[in-house]
The first five atom37 places (N, CA, C, CB, O) and aatype in JSON, in Angstrom:
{
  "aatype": [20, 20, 20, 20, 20, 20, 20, 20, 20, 20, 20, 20, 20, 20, 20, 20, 20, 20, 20, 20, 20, 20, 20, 20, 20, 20, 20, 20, 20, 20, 20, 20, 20, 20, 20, 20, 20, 20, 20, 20, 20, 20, 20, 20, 20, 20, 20, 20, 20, 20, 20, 20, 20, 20, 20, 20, 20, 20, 20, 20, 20, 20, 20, 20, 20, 20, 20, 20, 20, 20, 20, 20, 20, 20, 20, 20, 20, 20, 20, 20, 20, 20, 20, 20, 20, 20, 20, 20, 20, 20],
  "atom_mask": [
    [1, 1, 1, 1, 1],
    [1, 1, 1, 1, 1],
    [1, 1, 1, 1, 1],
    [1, 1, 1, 1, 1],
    [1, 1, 1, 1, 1],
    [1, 1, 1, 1, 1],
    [1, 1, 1, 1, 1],
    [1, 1, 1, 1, 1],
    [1, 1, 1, 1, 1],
    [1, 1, 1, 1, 1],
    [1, 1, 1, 1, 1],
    [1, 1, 1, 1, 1],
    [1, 1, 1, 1, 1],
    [1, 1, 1, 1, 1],
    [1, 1, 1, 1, 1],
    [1, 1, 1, 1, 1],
    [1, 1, 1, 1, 1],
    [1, 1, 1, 1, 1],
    [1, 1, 1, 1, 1],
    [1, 1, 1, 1, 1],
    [1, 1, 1, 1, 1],
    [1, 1, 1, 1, 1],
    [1, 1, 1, 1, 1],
    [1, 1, 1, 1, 1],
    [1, 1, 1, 1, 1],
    [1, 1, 1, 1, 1],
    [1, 1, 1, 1, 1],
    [1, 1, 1, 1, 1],
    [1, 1, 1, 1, 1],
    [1, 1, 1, 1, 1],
    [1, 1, 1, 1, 1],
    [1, 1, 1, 1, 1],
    [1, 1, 1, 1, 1],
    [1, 1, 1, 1, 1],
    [1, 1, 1, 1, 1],
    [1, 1, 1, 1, 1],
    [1, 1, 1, 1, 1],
    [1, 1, 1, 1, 1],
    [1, 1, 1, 1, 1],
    [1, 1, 1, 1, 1],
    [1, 1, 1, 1, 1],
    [1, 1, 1, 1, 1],
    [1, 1, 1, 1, 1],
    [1, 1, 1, 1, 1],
    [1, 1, 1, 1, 1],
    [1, 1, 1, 1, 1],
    [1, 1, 1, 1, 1],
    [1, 1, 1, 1, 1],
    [1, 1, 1, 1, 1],
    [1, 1, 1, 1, 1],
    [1, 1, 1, 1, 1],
    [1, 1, 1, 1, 1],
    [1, 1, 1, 1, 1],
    [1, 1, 1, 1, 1],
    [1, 1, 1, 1, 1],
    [1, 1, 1, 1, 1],
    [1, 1, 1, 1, 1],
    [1, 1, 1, 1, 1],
    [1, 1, 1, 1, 1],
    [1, 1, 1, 1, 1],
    [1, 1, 1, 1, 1],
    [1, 1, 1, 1, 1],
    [1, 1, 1, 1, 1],
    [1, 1, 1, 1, 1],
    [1, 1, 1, 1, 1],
    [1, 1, 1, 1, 1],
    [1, 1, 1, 1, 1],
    [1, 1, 1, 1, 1],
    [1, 1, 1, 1, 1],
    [1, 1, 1, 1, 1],
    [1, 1, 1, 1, 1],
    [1, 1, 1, 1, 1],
    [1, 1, 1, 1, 1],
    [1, 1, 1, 1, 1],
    [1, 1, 1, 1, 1],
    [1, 1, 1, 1, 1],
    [1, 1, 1, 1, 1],
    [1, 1, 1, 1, 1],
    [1, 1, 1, 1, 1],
    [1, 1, 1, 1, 1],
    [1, 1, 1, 1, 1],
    [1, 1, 1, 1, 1],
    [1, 1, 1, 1, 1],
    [1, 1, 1, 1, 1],
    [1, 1, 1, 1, 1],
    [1, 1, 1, 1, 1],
    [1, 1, 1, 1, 1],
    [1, 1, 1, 1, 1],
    [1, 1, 1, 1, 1],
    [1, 1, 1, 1, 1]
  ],
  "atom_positions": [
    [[26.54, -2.86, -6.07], [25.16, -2.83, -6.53], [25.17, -2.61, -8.05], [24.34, -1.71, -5.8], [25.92, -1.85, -8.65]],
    [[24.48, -3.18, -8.43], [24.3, -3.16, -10.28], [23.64, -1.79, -10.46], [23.08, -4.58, -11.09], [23.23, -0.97, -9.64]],
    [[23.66, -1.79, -11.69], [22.73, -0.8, -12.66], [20.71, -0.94, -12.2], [23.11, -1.54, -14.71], [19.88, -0.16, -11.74]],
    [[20.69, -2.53, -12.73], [19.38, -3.42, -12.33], [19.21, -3.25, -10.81], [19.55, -5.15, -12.71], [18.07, -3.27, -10.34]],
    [[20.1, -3.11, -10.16], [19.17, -2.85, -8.64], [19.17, -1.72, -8.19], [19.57, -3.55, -7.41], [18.39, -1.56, -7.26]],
    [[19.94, -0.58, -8.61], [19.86, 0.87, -8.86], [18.6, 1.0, -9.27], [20.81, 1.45, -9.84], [17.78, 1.28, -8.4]],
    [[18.19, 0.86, -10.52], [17.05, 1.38, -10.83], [15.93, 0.82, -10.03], [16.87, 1.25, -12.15], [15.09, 1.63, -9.64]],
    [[15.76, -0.63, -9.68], [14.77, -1.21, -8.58], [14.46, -0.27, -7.91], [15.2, -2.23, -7.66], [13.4, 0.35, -7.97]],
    [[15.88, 0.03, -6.83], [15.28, 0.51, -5.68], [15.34, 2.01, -5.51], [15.86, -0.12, -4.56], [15.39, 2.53, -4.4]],
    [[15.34, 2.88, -6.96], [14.76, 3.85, -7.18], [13.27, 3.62, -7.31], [15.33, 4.37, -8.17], [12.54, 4.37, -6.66]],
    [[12.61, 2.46, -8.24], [11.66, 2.81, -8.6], [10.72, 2.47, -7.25], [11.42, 2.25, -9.9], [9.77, 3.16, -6.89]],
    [[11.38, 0.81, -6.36], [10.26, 0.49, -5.5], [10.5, 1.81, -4.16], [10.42, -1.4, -4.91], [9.59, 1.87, -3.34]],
    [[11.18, 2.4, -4.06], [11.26, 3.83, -3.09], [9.97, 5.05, -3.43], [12.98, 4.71, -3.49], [9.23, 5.59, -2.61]],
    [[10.02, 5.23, -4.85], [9.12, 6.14, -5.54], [7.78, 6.02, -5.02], [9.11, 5.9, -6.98], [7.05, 6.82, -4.42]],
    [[7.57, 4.36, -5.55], [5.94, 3.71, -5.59], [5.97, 4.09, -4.45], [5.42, 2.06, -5.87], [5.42, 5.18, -4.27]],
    [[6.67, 3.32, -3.06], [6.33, 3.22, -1.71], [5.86, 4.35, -1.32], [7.31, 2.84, -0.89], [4.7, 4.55, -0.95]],
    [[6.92, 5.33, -1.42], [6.95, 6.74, -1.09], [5.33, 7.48, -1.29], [8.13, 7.44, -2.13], [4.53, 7.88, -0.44]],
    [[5.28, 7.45, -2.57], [3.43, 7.94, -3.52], [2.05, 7.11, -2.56], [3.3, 6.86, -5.88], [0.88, 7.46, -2.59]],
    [[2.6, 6.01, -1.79], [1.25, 6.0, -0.4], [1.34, 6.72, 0.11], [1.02, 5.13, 0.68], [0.43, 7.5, -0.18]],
    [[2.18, 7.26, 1.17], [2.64, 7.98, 2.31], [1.39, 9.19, 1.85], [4.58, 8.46, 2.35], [0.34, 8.54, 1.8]],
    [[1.12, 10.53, 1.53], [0.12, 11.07, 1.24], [-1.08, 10.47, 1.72], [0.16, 11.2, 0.09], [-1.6, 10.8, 2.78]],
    [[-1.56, 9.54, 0.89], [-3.33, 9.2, 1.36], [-2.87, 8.38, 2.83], [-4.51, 7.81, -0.1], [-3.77, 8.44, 3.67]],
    [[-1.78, 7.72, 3.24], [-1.94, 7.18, 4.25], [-2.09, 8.31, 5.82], [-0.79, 6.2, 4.14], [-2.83, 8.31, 6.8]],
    [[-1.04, 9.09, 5.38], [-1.22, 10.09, 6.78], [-2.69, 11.12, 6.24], [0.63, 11.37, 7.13], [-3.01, 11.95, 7.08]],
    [[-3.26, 11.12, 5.39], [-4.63, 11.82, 5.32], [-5.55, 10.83, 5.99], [-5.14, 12.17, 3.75], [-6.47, 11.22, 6.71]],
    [[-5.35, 9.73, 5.79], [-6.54, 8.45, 6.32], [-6.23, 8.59, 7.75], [-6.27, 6.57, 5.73], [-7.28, 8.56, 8.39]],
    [[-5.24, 8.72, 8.46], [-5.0, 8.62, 9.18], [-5.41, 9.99, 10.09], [-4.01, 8.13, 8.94], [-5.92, 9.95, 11.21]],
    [[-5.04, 11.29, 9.26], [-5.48, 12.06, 10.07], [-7.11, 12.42, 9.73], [-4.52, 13.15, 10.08], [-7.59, 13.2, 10.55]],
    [[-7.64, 12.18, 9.12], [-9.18, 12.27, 8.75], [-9.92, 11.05, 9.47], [-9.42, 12.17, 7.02], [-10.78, 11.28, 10.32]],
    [[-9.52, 9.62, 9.06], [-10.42, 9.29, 8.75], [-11.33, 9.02, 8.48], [-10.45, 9.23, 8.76], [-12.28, 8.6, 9.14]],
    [[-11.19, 9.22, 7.35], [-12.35, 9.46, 6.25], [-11.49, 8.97, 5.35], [-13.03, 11.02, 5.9], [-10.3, 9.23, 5.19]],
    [[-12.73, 7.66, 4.32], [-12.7, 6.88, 3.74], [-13.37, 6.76, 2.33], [-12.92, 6.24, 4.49], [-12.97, 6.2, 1.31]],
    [[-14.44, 7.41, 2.57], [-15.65, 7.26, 1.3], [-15.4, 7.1, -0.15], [-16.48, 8.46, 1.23], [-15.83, 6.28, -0.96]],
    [[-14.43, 8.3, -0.28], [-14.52, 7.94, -1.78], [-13.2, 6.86, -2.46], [-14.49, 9.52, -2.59], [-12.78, 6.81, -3.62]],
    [[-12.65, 5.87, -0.95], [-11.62, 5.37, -1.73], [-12.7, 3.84, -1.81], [-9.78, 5.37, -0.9], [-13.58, 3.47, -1.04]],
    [[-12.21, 3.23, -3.0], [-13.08, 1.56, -3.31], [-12.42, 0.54, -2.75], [-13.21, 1.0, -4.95], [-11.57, -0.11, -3.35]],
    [[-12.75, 0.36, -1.64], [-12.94, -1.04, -1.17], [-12.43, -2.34, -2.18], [-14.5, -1.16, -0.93], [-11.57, -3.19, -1.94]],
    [[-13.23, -2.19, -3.3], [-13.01, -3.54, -4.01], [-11.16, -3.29, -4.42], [-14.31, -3.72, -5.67], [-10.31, -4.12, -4.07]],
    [[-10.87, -2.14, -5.12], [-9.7, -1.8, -5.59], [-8.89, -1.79, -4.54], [-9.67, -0.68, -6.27], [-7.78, -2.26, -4.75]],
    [[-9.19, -1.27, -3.13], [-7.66, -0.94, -2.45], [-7.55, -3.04, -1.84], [-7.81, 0.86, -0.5], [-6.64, -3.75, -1.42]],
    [[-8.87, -3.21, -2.12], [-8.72, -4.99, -1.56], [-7.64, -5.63, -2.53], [-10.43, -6.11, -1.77], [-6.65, -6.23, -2.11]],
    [[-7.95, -5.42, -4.01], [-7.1, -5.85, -4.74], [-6.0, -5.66, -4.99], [-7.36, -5.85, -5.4], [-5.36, -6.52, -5.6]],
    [[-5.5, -4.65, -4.66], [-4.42, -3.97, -4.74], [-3.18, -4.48, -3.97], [-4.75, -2.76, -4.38], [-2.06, -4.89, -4.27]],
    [[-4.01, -4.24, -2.62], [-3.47, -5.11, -1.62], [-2.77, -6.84, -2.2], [-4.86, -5.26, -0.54], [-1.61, -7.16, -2.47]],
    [[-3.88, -7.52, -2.22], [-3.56, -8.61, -2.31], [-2.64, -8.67, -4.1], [-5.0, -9.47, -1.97], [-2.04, -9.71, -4.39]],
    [[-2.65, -8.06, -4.63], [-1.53, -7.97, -5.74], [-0.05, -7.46, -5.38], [-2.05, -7.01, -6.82], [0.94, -7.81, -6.04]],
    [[0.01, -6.54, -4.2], [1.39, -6.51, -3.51], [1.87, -7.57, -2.62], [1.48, -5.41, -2.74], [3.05, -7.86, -2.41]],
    [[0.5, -8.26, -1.99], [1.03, -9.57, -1.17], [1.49, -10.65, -2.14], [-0.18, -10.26, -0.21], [2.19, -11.55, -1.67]],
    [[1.1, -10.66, -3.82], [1.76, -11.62, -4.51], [3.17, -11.14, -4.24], [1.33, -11.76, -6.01], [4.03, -11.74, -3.6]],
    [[3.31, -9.51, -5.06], [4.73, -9.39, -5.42], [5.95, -9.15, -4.66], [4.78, -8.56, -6.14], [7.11, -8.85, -4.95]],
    [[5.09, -9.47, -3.23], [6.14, -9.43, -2.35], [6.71, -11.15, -1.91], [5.53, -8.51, -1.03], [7.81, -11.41, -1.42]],
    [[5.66, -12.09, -2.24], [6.02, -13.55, -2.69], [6.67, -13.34, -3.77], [4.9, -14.55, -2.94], [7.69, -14.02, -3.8]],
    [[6.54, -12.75, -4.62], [7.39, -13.17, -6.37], [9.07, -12.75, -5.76], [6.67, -11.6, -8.33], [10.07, -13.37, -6.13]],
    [[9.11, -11.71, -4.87], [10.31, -11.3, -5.08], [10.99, -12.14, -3.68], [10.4, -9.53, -5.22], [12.17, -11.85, -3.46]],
    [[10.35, -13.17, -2.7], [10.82, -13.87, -1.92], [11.53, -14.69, -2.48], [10.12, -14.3, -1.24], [12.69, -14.99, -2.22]],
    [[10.41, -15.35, -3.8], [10.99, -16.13, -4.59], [12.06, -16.28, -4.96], [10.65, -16.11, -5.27], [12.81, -17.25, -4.86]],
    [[12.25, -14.83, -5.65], [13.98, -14.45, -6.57], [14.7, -14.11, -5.36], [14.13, -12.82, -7.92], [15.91, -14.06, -5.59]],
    [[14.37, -13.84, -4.07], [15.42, -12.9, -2.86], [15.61, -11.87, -4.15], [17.35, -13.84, -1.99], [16.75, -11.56, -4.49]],
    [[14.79, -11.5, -4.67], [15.28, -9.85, -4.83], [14.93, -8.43, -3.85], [14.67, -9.44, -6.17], [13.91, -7.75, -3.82]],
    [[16.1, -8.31, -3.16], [15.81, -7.34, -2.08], [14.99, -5.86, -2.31], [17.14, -7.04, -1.55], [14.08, -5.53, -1.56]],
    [[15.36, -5.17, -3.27], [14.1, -4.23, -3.6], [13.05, -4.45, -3.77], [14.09, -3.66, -4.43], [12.42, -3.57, -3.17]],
    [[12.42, -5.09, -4.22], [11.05, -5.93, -4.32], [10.36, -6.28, -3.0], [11.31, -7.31, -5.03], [9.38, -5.8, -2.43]],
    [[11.34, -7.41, -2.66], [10.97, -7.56, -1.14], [10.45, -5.91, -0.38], [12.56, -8.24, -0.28], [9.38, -5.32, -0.52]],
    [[11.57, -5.53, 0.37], [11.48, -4.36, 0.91], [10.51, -3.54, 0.6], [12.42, -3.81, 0.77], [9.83, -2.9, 1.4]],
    [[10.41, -3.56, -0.75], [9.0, -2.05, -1.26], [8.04, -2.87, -0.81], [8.56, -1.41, -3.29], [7.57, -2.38, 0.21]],
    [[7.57, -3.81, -1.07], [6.43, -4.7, -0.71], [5.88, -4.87, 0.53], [6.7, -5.81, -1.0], [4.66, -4.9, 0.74]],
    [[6.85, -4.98, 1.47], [6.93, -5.05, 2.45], [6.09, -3.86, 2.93], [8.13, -5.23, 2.73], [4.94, -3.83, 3.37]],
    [[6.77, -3.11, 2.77], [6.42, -1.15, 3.17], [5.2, -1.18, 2.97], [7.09, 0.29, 2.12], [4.28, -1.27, 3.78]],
    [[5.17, -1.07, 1.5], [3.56, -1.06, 0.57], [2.55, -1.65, 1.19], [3.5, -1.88, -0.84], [1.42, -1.16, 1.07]],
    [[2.66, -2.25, 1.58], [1.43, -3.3, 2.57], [0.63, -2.98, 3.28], [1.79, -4.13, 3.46], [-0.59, -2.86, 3.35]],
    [[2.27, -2.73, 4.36], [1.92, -1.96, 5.77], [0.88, -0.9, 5.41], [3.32, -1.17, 6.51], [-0.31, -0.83, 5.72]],
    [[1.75, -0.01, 4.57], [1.22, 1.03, 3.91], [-0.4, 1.11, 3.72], [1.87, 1.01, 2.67], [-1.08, 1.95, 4.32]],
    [[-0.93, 0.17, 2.85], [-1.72, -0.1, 2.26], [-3.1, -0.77, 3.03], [-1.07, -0.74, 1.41], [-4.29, -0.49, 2.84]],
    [[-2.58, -1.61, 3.86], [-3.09, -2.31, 5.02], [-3.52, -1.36, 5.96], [-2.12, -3.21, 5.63], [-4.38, -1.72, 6.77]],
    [[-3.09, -0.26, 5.98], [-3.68, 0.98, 7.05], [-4.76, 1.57, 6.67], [-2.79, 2.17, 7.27], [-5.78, 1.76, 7.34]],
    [[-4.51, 1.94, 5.3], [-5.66, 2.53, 4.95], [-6.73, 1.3, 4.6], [-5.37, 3.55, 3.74], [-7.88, 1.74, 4.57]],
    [[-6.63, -0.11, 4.34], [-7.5, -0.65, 4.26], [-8.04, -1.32, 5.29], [-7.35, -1.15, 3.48], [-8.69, -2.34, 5.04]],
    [[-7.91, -0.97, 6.39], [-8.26, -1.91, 7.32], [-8.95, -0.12, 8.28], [-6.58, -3.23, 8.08], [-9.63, -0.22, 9.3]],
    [[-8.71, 0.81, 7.87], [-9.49, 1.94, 8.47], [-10.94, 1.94, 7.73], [-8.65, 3.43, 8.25], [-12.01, 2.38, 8.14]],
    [[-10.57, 1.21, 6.36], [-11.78, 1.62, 5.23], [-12.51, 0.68, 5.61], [-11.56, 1.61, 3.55], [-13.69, 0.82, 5.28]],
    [[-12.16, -0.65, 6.44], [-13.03, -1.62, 6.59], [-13.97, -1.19, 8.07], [-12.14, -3.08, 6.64], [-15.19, -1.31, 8.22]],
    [[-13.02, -0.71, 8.96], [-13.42, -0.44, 10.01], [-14.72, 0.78, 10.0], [-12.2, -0.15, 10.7], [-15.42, 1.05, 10.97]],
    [[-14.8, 1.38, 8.69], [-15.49, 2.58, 8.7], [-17.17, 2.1, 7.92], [-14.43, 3.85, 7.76], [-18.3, 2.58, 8.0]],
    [[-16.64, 1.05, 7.26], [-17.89, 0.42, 6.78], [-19.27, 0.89, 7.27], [-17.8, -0.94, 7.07], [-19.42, 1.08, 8.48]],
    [[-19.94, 1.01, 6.71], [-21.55, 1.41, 7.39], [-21.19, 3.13, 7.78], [-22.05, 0.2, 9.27], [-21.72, 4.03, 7.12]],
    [[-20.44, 3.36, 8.67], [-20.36, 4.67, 9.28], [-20.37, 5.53, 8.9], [-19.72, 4.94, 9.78], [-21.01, 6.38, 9.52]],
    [[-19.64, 5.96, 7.58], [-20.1, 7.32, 6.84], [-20.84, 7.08, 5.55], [-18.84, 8.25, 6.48], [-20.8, 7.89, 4.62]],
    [[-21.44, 6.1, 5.52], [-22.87, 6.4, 4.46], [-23.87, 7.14, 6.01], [-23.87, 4.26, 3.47], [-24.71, 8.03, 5.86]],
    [[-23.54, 6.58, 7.32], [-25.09, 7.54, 8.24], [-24.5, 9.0, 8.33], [-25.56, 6.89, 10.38], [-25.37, 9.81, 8.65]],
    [[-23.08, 9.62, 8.1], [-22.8, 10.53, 8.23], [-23.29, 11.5, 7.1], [-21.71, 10.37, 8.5], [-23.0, 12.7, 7.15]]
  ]
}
């Protein structure tokens, strides 16, 4: 393993890792309100690029964090969608 994929898959471990928090809170709350919709939408779909960019190169850290990140990401956004309407009556 290089230097360059050392540091990768330090850094894409870190990022991945820094969901884990709001995801098991969404999960054990759910409760959604004050996260934005528009942002975690985008967000999303900016990891579904960079997990294409790094299919592209087969760069395996990239891939892999992306991968995670998604999942990750996809939980809490698909709870935030599901919650829609429901806690503005709460």
């Amino acid at each position: 393993m290089t230097l360059i994929d050392v540091v990768g898959t330090i850094a894409a471990t870190l990022t991945t890792i820094a969901f884990l928090p709001q995801v098991i809170k969404t999960l054990r709350t759910r409760r959604t309100r004050d996260i934005s919709t528009s942002m975690w939408s985008l967000f999303s779909a900016g990891v579904a690029l960079w997990l294409v960019y790094g299919l592209l190169l087969m760069a395996w850290p990239i891939i892999i964090a992306n991968i995670l990140t998604l999942v990750l990401a996809g939980i809490v956004l698909g709870i935030k969608l599901s919650n829609r309407g429901k806690e503005d009556r709460d």
